[in-house]
Tab-separated table of C-alpha atoms in Angstrom:
chain	number	residue	atom	x	y	z
A	2	GLY	CA	10.148	-20.505	-66.387
A	3	GLU	CA	10.091	-18.108	-63.514
A	4	ASN	CA	11.598	-14.733	-64.133
A	5	VAL	CA	12.474	-12.433	-61.138
A	6	GLU	CA	13.354	-8.750	-61.681
A	7	GLN	CA	15.029	-6.727	-58.822
A	8	HIS	CA	15.281	-3.058	-58.597
A	9	PRO	CA	17.217	-0.841	-58.027
A	10	SER	CA	20.775	-2.431	-58.732
A	11	THR	CA	22.211	0.172	-56.413
A	12	LEU	CA	20.821	2.096	-53.490
A	13	SER	CA	22.624	4.573	-51.289
A	14	VAL	CA	21.007	6.106	-48.325
A	15	GLN	CA	21.801	8.045	-45.068
A	16	GLU	CA	22.237	6.334	-41.886
A	17	GLY	CA	18.798	6.348	-40.236
A	18	ASP	CA	16.719	6.534	-43.478
A	19	SER	CA	14.732	3.733	-44.743
A	20	ALA	CA	15.673	1.756	-47.787
A	21	VAL	CA	13.107	-0.256	-50.228
A	22	ILE	CA	14.154	-2.943	-52.656
A	23	LYS	CA	11.348	-4.229	-55.100
A	24	CYS	CA	11.027	-7.331	-56.979
A	25	THR	CA	8.647	-8.726	-59.465
A	26	TYR	CA	8.058	-12.297	-60.676
A	27	SER	CA	6.484	-13.962	-63.519
A	28	ASP	CA	4.987	-17.217	-62.285
A	29	SER	CA	1.736	-16.838	-60.781
A	30	ALA	CA	2.095	-20.291	-58.862
A	31	SER	CA	4.955	-18.920	-57.055
A	32	ASN	CA	4.452	-19.272	-53.294
A	33	TYR	CA	7.708	-18.668	-51.451
A	34	PHE	CA	9.723	-15.556	-51.505
A	35	PRO	CA	13.064	-15.385	-49.456
A	36	TRP	CA	15.526	-12.499	-49.091
A	37	TYR	CA	19.056	-13.028	-48.665
A	38	LYS	CA	21.813	-10.644	-47.569
A	39	GLN	CA	25.214	-11.171	-48.788
A	40	GLU	CA	28.273	-9.096	-47.330
A	41	LEU	CA	31.493	-8.781	-49.352
A	42	GLY	CA	33.212	-12.082	-49.694
A	43	LYS	CA	30.740	-13.989	-47.544
A	44	ARG	CA	27.859	-16.536	-48.217
A	45	PRO	CA	24.309	-15.187	-48.705
A	46	GLN	CA	22.280	-15.253	-45.618
A	47	LEU	CA	18.456	-15.620	-45.196
A	48	ILE	CA	17.284	-12.537	-43.512
A	49	ILE	CA	13.469	-12.918	-44.016
A	50	ASP	CA	11.086	-15.001	-46.155
A	51	ILE	CA	7.280	-14.794	-46.820
A	52	ARG	CA	4.848	-17.204	-48.187
A	53	SER	CA	1.968	-16.609	-50.552
A	54	ASN	CA	-0.769	-16.769	-47.815
A	55	VAL	CA	0.742	-13.745	-45.992
A	56	GLY	CA	0.664	-10.129	-47.153
A	57	GLU	CA	3.318	-8.877	-44.859
A	58	LYS	CA	5.987	-10.035	-42.340
A	59	LYS	CA	8.246	-8.054	-39.985
A	60	ASP	CA	11.288	-8.869	-38.031
A	61	GLN	CA	12.610	-5.832	-36.070
A	62	ARG	CA	13.947	-3.435	-38.635
A	63	ILE	CA	13.065	-5.574	-41.645
A	64	ALA	CA	9.689	-6.113	-43.371
A	65	VAL	CA	8.647	-7.727	-46.593
A	66	THR	CA	5.351	-7.249	-48.298
A	67	LEU	CA	3.888	-9.360	-51.041
A	68	ASN	CA	1.273	-8.205	-53.534
A	69	LYS	CA	0.104	-11.659	-55.401
A	70	THR	CA	-2.146	-9.725	-57.715
A	71	ALA	CA	0.584	-7.616	-58.902
A	72	LYS	CA	3.189	-10.251	-58.491
A	73	HIS	CA	5.760	-8.150	-56.707
A	74	PHE	CA	7.134	-8.134	-53.276
A	75	SER	CA	9.320	-5.544	-51.368
A	76	LEU	CA	12.034	-5.525	-48.741
A	77	HIS	CA	11.745	-2.680	-46.276
A	78	ILE	CA	14.664	-1.814	-43.900
A	79	THR	CA	13.927	0.946	-41.335
A	80	GLU	CA	16.465	2.987	-39.361
A	81	THR	CA	19.481	1.733	-41.541
A	82	GLN	CA	22.722	1.456	-39.950
A	83	PRO	CA	26.131	1.159	-41.584
A	84	GLU	CA	26.238	-2.664	-41.016
A	85	ASP	CA	23.099	-2.981	-43.328
A	86	SER	CA	25.591	-2.289	-46.238
A	87	ALA	CA	25.495	-5.422	-48.424
A	88	VAL	CA	24.004	-7.107	-51.442
A	89	TYR	CA	20.517	-8.212	-51.012
A	90	PHE	CA	18.904	-10.825	-53.287
A	91	CYS	CA	15.242	-11.522	-53.629
A	92	ALA	CA	14.052	-14.882	-54.676
A	93	ALA	CA	10.966	-16.693	-55.857
A	94	TYR	CA	9.980	-20.403	-55.642
A	95	GLY	CA	7.790	-21.366	-58.644
A	96	SER	CA	6.265	-24.250	-60.370
A	97	ASN	CA	9.575	-25.264	-61.642
A	98	TYR	CA	10.279	-26.402	-57.995
A	99	LYS	CA	13.339	-24.218	-57.979
A	100	LEU	CA	14.410	-20.809	-56.512
A	101	THR	CA	14.994	-18.007	-59.084
A	102	PHE	CA	17.068	-15.181	-57.658
A	103	GLY	CA	16.934	-11.557	-58.659
A	104	LYS	CA	20.399	-9.980	-59.863
A	105	GLY	CA	20.935	-8.303	-56.511
A	106	THR	CA	20.858	-4.734	-54.939
A	107	LEU	CA	23.963	-3.002	-53.654
A	108	LEU	CA	22.921	-1.179	-50.573
A	109	THR	CA	25.334	1.399	-49.076
A	110	VAL	CA	24.406	3.171	-45.908
A	111	ASN	CA	26.442	6.181	-45.336
A	112	PRO	CA	27.244	7.326	-41.826
B	25	ASP	CA	28.147	-21.804	-39.161
B	26	ALA	CA	29.921	-25.189	-39.638
B	27	GLY	CA	26.924	-27.012	-40.838
B	28	ILE	CA	27.738	-26.845	-44.631
B	29	THR	CA	31.298	-26.580	-45.658
B	30	GLN	CA	32.994	-26.076	-49.072
B	31	SER	CA	36.313	-27.058	-50.095
B	32	PRO	CA	38.576	-25.724	-51.522
B	33	ARG	CA	37.929	-21.969	-50.888
B	34	TYR	CA	40.142	-20.742	-53.672
B	35	LYS	CA	41.102	-22.769	-56.727
B	36	ILE	CA	43.221	-21.681	-59.738
B	37	THR	CA	43.351	-23.959	-62.705
B	38	GLU	CA	44.063	-24.084	-66.423
B	39	THR	CA	41.486	-24.821	-69.240
B	40	GLY	CA	40.990	-28.354	-70.049
B	41	ARG	CA	41.709	-29.496	-66.494
B	42	GLN	CA	39.210	-31.582	-64.393
B	43	VAL	CA	38.372	-29.959	-61.103
B	44	THR	CA	36.123	-31.018	-58.410
B	45	LEU	CA	34.463	-28.736	-55.785
B	46	MET	CA	33.412	-30.427	-52.570
B	47	CYS	CA	30.392	-29.623	-50.552
B	48	HIS	CA	29.763	-31.555	-47.131
B	49	GLN	CA	26.838	-30.736	-44.747
B	50	THR	CA	26.289	-32.171	-41.218
B	51	TRP	CA	22.505	-31.568	-40.939
B	52	SER	CA	21.268	-34.447	-42.774
B	53	HIS	CA	19.435	-32.341	-45.197
B	54	SER	CA	17.735	-34.093	-47.832
B	55	TYR	CA	18.122	-31.344	-50.469
B	56	MET	CA	21.485	-29.865	-51.700
B	57	PHE	CA	22.038	-27.307	-54.540
B	58	TRP	CA	25.003	-25.988	-56.481
B	59	TYR	CA	24.975	-22.255	-57.686
B	60	ARG	CA	27.341	-20.148	-59.593
B	61	GLN	CA	27.605	-16.378	-58.760
B	62	ASP	CA	28.676	-13.975	-61.456
B	63	LEU	CA	28.491	-10.025	-61.551
B	64	GLY	CA	25.376	-8.889	-63.189
B	65	HIS	CA	23.669	-12.473	-62.970
B	66	GLY	CA	22.901	-13.042	-59.389
B	67	LEU	CA	22.781	-16.808	-58.286
B	68	ARG	CA	22.048	-19.312	-61.073
B	69	LEU	CA	21.294	-22.974	-60.203
B	70	ILE	CA	23.639	-25.466	-61.850
B	71	TYR	CA	22.306	-28.696	-60.342
B	72	TYR	CA	20.385	-29.971	-57.351
B	73	SER	CA	19.646	-33.228	-55.509
B	74	ALA	CA	16.518	-34.172	-53.626
B	75	ALA	CA	18.076	-37.239	-51.971
B	76	ALA	CA	21.068	-39.654	-52.223
B	77	ASP	CA	21.326	-40.926	-55.820
B	78	ILE	CA	18.861	-38.281	-57.132
B	79	THR	CA	20.045	-35.418	-59.121
B	80	ASP	CA	18.456	-32.897	-61.472
B	81	LYS	CA	19.639	-30.163	-63.706
B	82	GLY	CA	19.116	-26.453	-62.953
B	83	GLU	CA	19.444	-23.371	-65.117
B	84	VAL	CA	23.128	-23.679	-66.209
B	85	PRO	CA	24.268	-27.449	-66.161
B	86	ASP	CA	26.298	-27.561	-69.237
B	87	GLY	CA	29.840	-28.521	-68.558
B	88	TYR	CA	29.118	-29.717	-65.150
B	89	VAL	CA	28.674	-33.103	-63.526
B	90	VAL	CA	27.355	-34.037	-60.002
B	91	SER	CA	26.954	-37.094	-57.844
B	92	ARG	CA	25.348	-37.806	-54.523
B	93	SER	CA	26.249	-41.128	-53.313
B	94	LYS	CA	25.929	-40.135	-49.502
B	95	THR	CA	23.450	-37.804	-48.158
B	96	GLU	CA	26.007	-35.452	-46.761
B	97	ASN	CA	28.203	-34.880	-49.765
B	98	PHE	CA	27.423	-33.178	-53.294
B	99	PRO	CA	30.496	-32.953	-55.197
B	100	LEU	CA	30.626	-30.694	-58.468
B	101	THR	CA	32.884	-31.617	-61.197
B	102	LEU	CA	34.088	-29.540	-64.108
B	103	GLU	CA	35.172	-32.178	-66.613
B	104	SER	CA	37.129	-29.924	-68.921
B	105	ALA	CA	37.262	-26.577	-67.229
B	106	THR	CA	36.765	-23.253	-69.579
B	107	ARG	CA	37.361	-19.650	-68.831
B	108	SER	CA	33.761	-19.082	-68.748
B	109	GLN	CA	33.467	-21.352	-65.864
B	110	THR	CA	35.560	-18.830	-63.789
B	111	SER	CA	33.010	-18.002	-60.965
B	112	VAL	CA	32.137	-18.019	-57.345
B	113	TYR	CA	30.380	-21.452	-56.613
B	114	PHE	CA	27.905	-21.802	-53.639
B	115	CYS	CA	26.694	-24.860	-52.239
B	116	ALA	CA	23.300	-24.911	-50.269
B	117	SER	CA	21.201	-27.140	-48.486
B	118	SER	CA	17.580	-27.511	-47.157
B	119	ASP	CA	15.722	-29.764	-44.828
B	120	GLY	CA	13.036	-30.424	-47.239
B	121	GLN	CA	11.698	-29.190	-50.467
B	122	VAL	CA	12.158	-25.338	-51.263
B	123	GLY	CA	9.099	-23.457	-50.402
B	124	TYR	CA	8.736	-25.113	-47.085
B	125	GLN	CA	12.159	-25.141	-45.738
B	126	PRO	CA	14.987	-22.289	-46.327
B	127	GLN	CA	18.113	-22.824	-48.020
B	128	HIS	CA	21.312	-22.405	-46.157
B	129	PHE	CA	24.571	-21.718	-48.122
B	130	GLY	CA	28.219	-22.666	-47.599
B	131	ASP	CA	30.972	-20.012	-47.881
B	132	GLY	CA	31.694	-20.542	-51.348
B	133	THR	CA	34.594	-21.469	-53.677
B	134	ARG	CA	36.385	-18.863	-55.908
B	135	LEU	CA	37.472	-20.588	-58.961
B	136	SER	CA	39.683	-18.941	-61.526
B	137	ILE	CA	40.329	-20.726	-64.757
B	138	LEU	CA	43.308	-19.414	-66.823
């Protein structure tokens, strides 16, 4: 089945800096890659997603890039703010018709 | 977002007891999912349903039972709870097959088994 590796597990940045979280997947048939943000004690919320026919997608300060050849995708957050502090999860939808999640990255933005 | 609701939000029970977690969605989404979230493991799929009366196993189905007699409800039952099932459980739904429509999560149920 699909295997999704996410790095780093923790990330600390200064307010205003950029943050990058990387994920790799194993199933070359995977075609949908969402990113979720989860604040402490809250539900995971979809923040951006990308499909395999697109290399990059942006939404204000958030962007996701996808490299199908290397089977990795990344989340980029620019001009980070304290409210960006949360756990971020990547996921991949593969040939098993299920979403497989990475183990999460705890992002801390220091004021 | 009141589209998908889970109950109870918190539950404490003892090993060997049966416990049912409820999930209700008002969007008429065809797909529904149950995940458990544990530190160091992320979100793992327990069971999912593509429509009423259609369910299938996910990554960690052992010890759990689901049913879906109505589109809007997808209860998860632990028939004989064990301490290893202490976790946060999330229900999710999507309007169509994942890969084409995103999943939306409920607020979760924090379950402790003593």
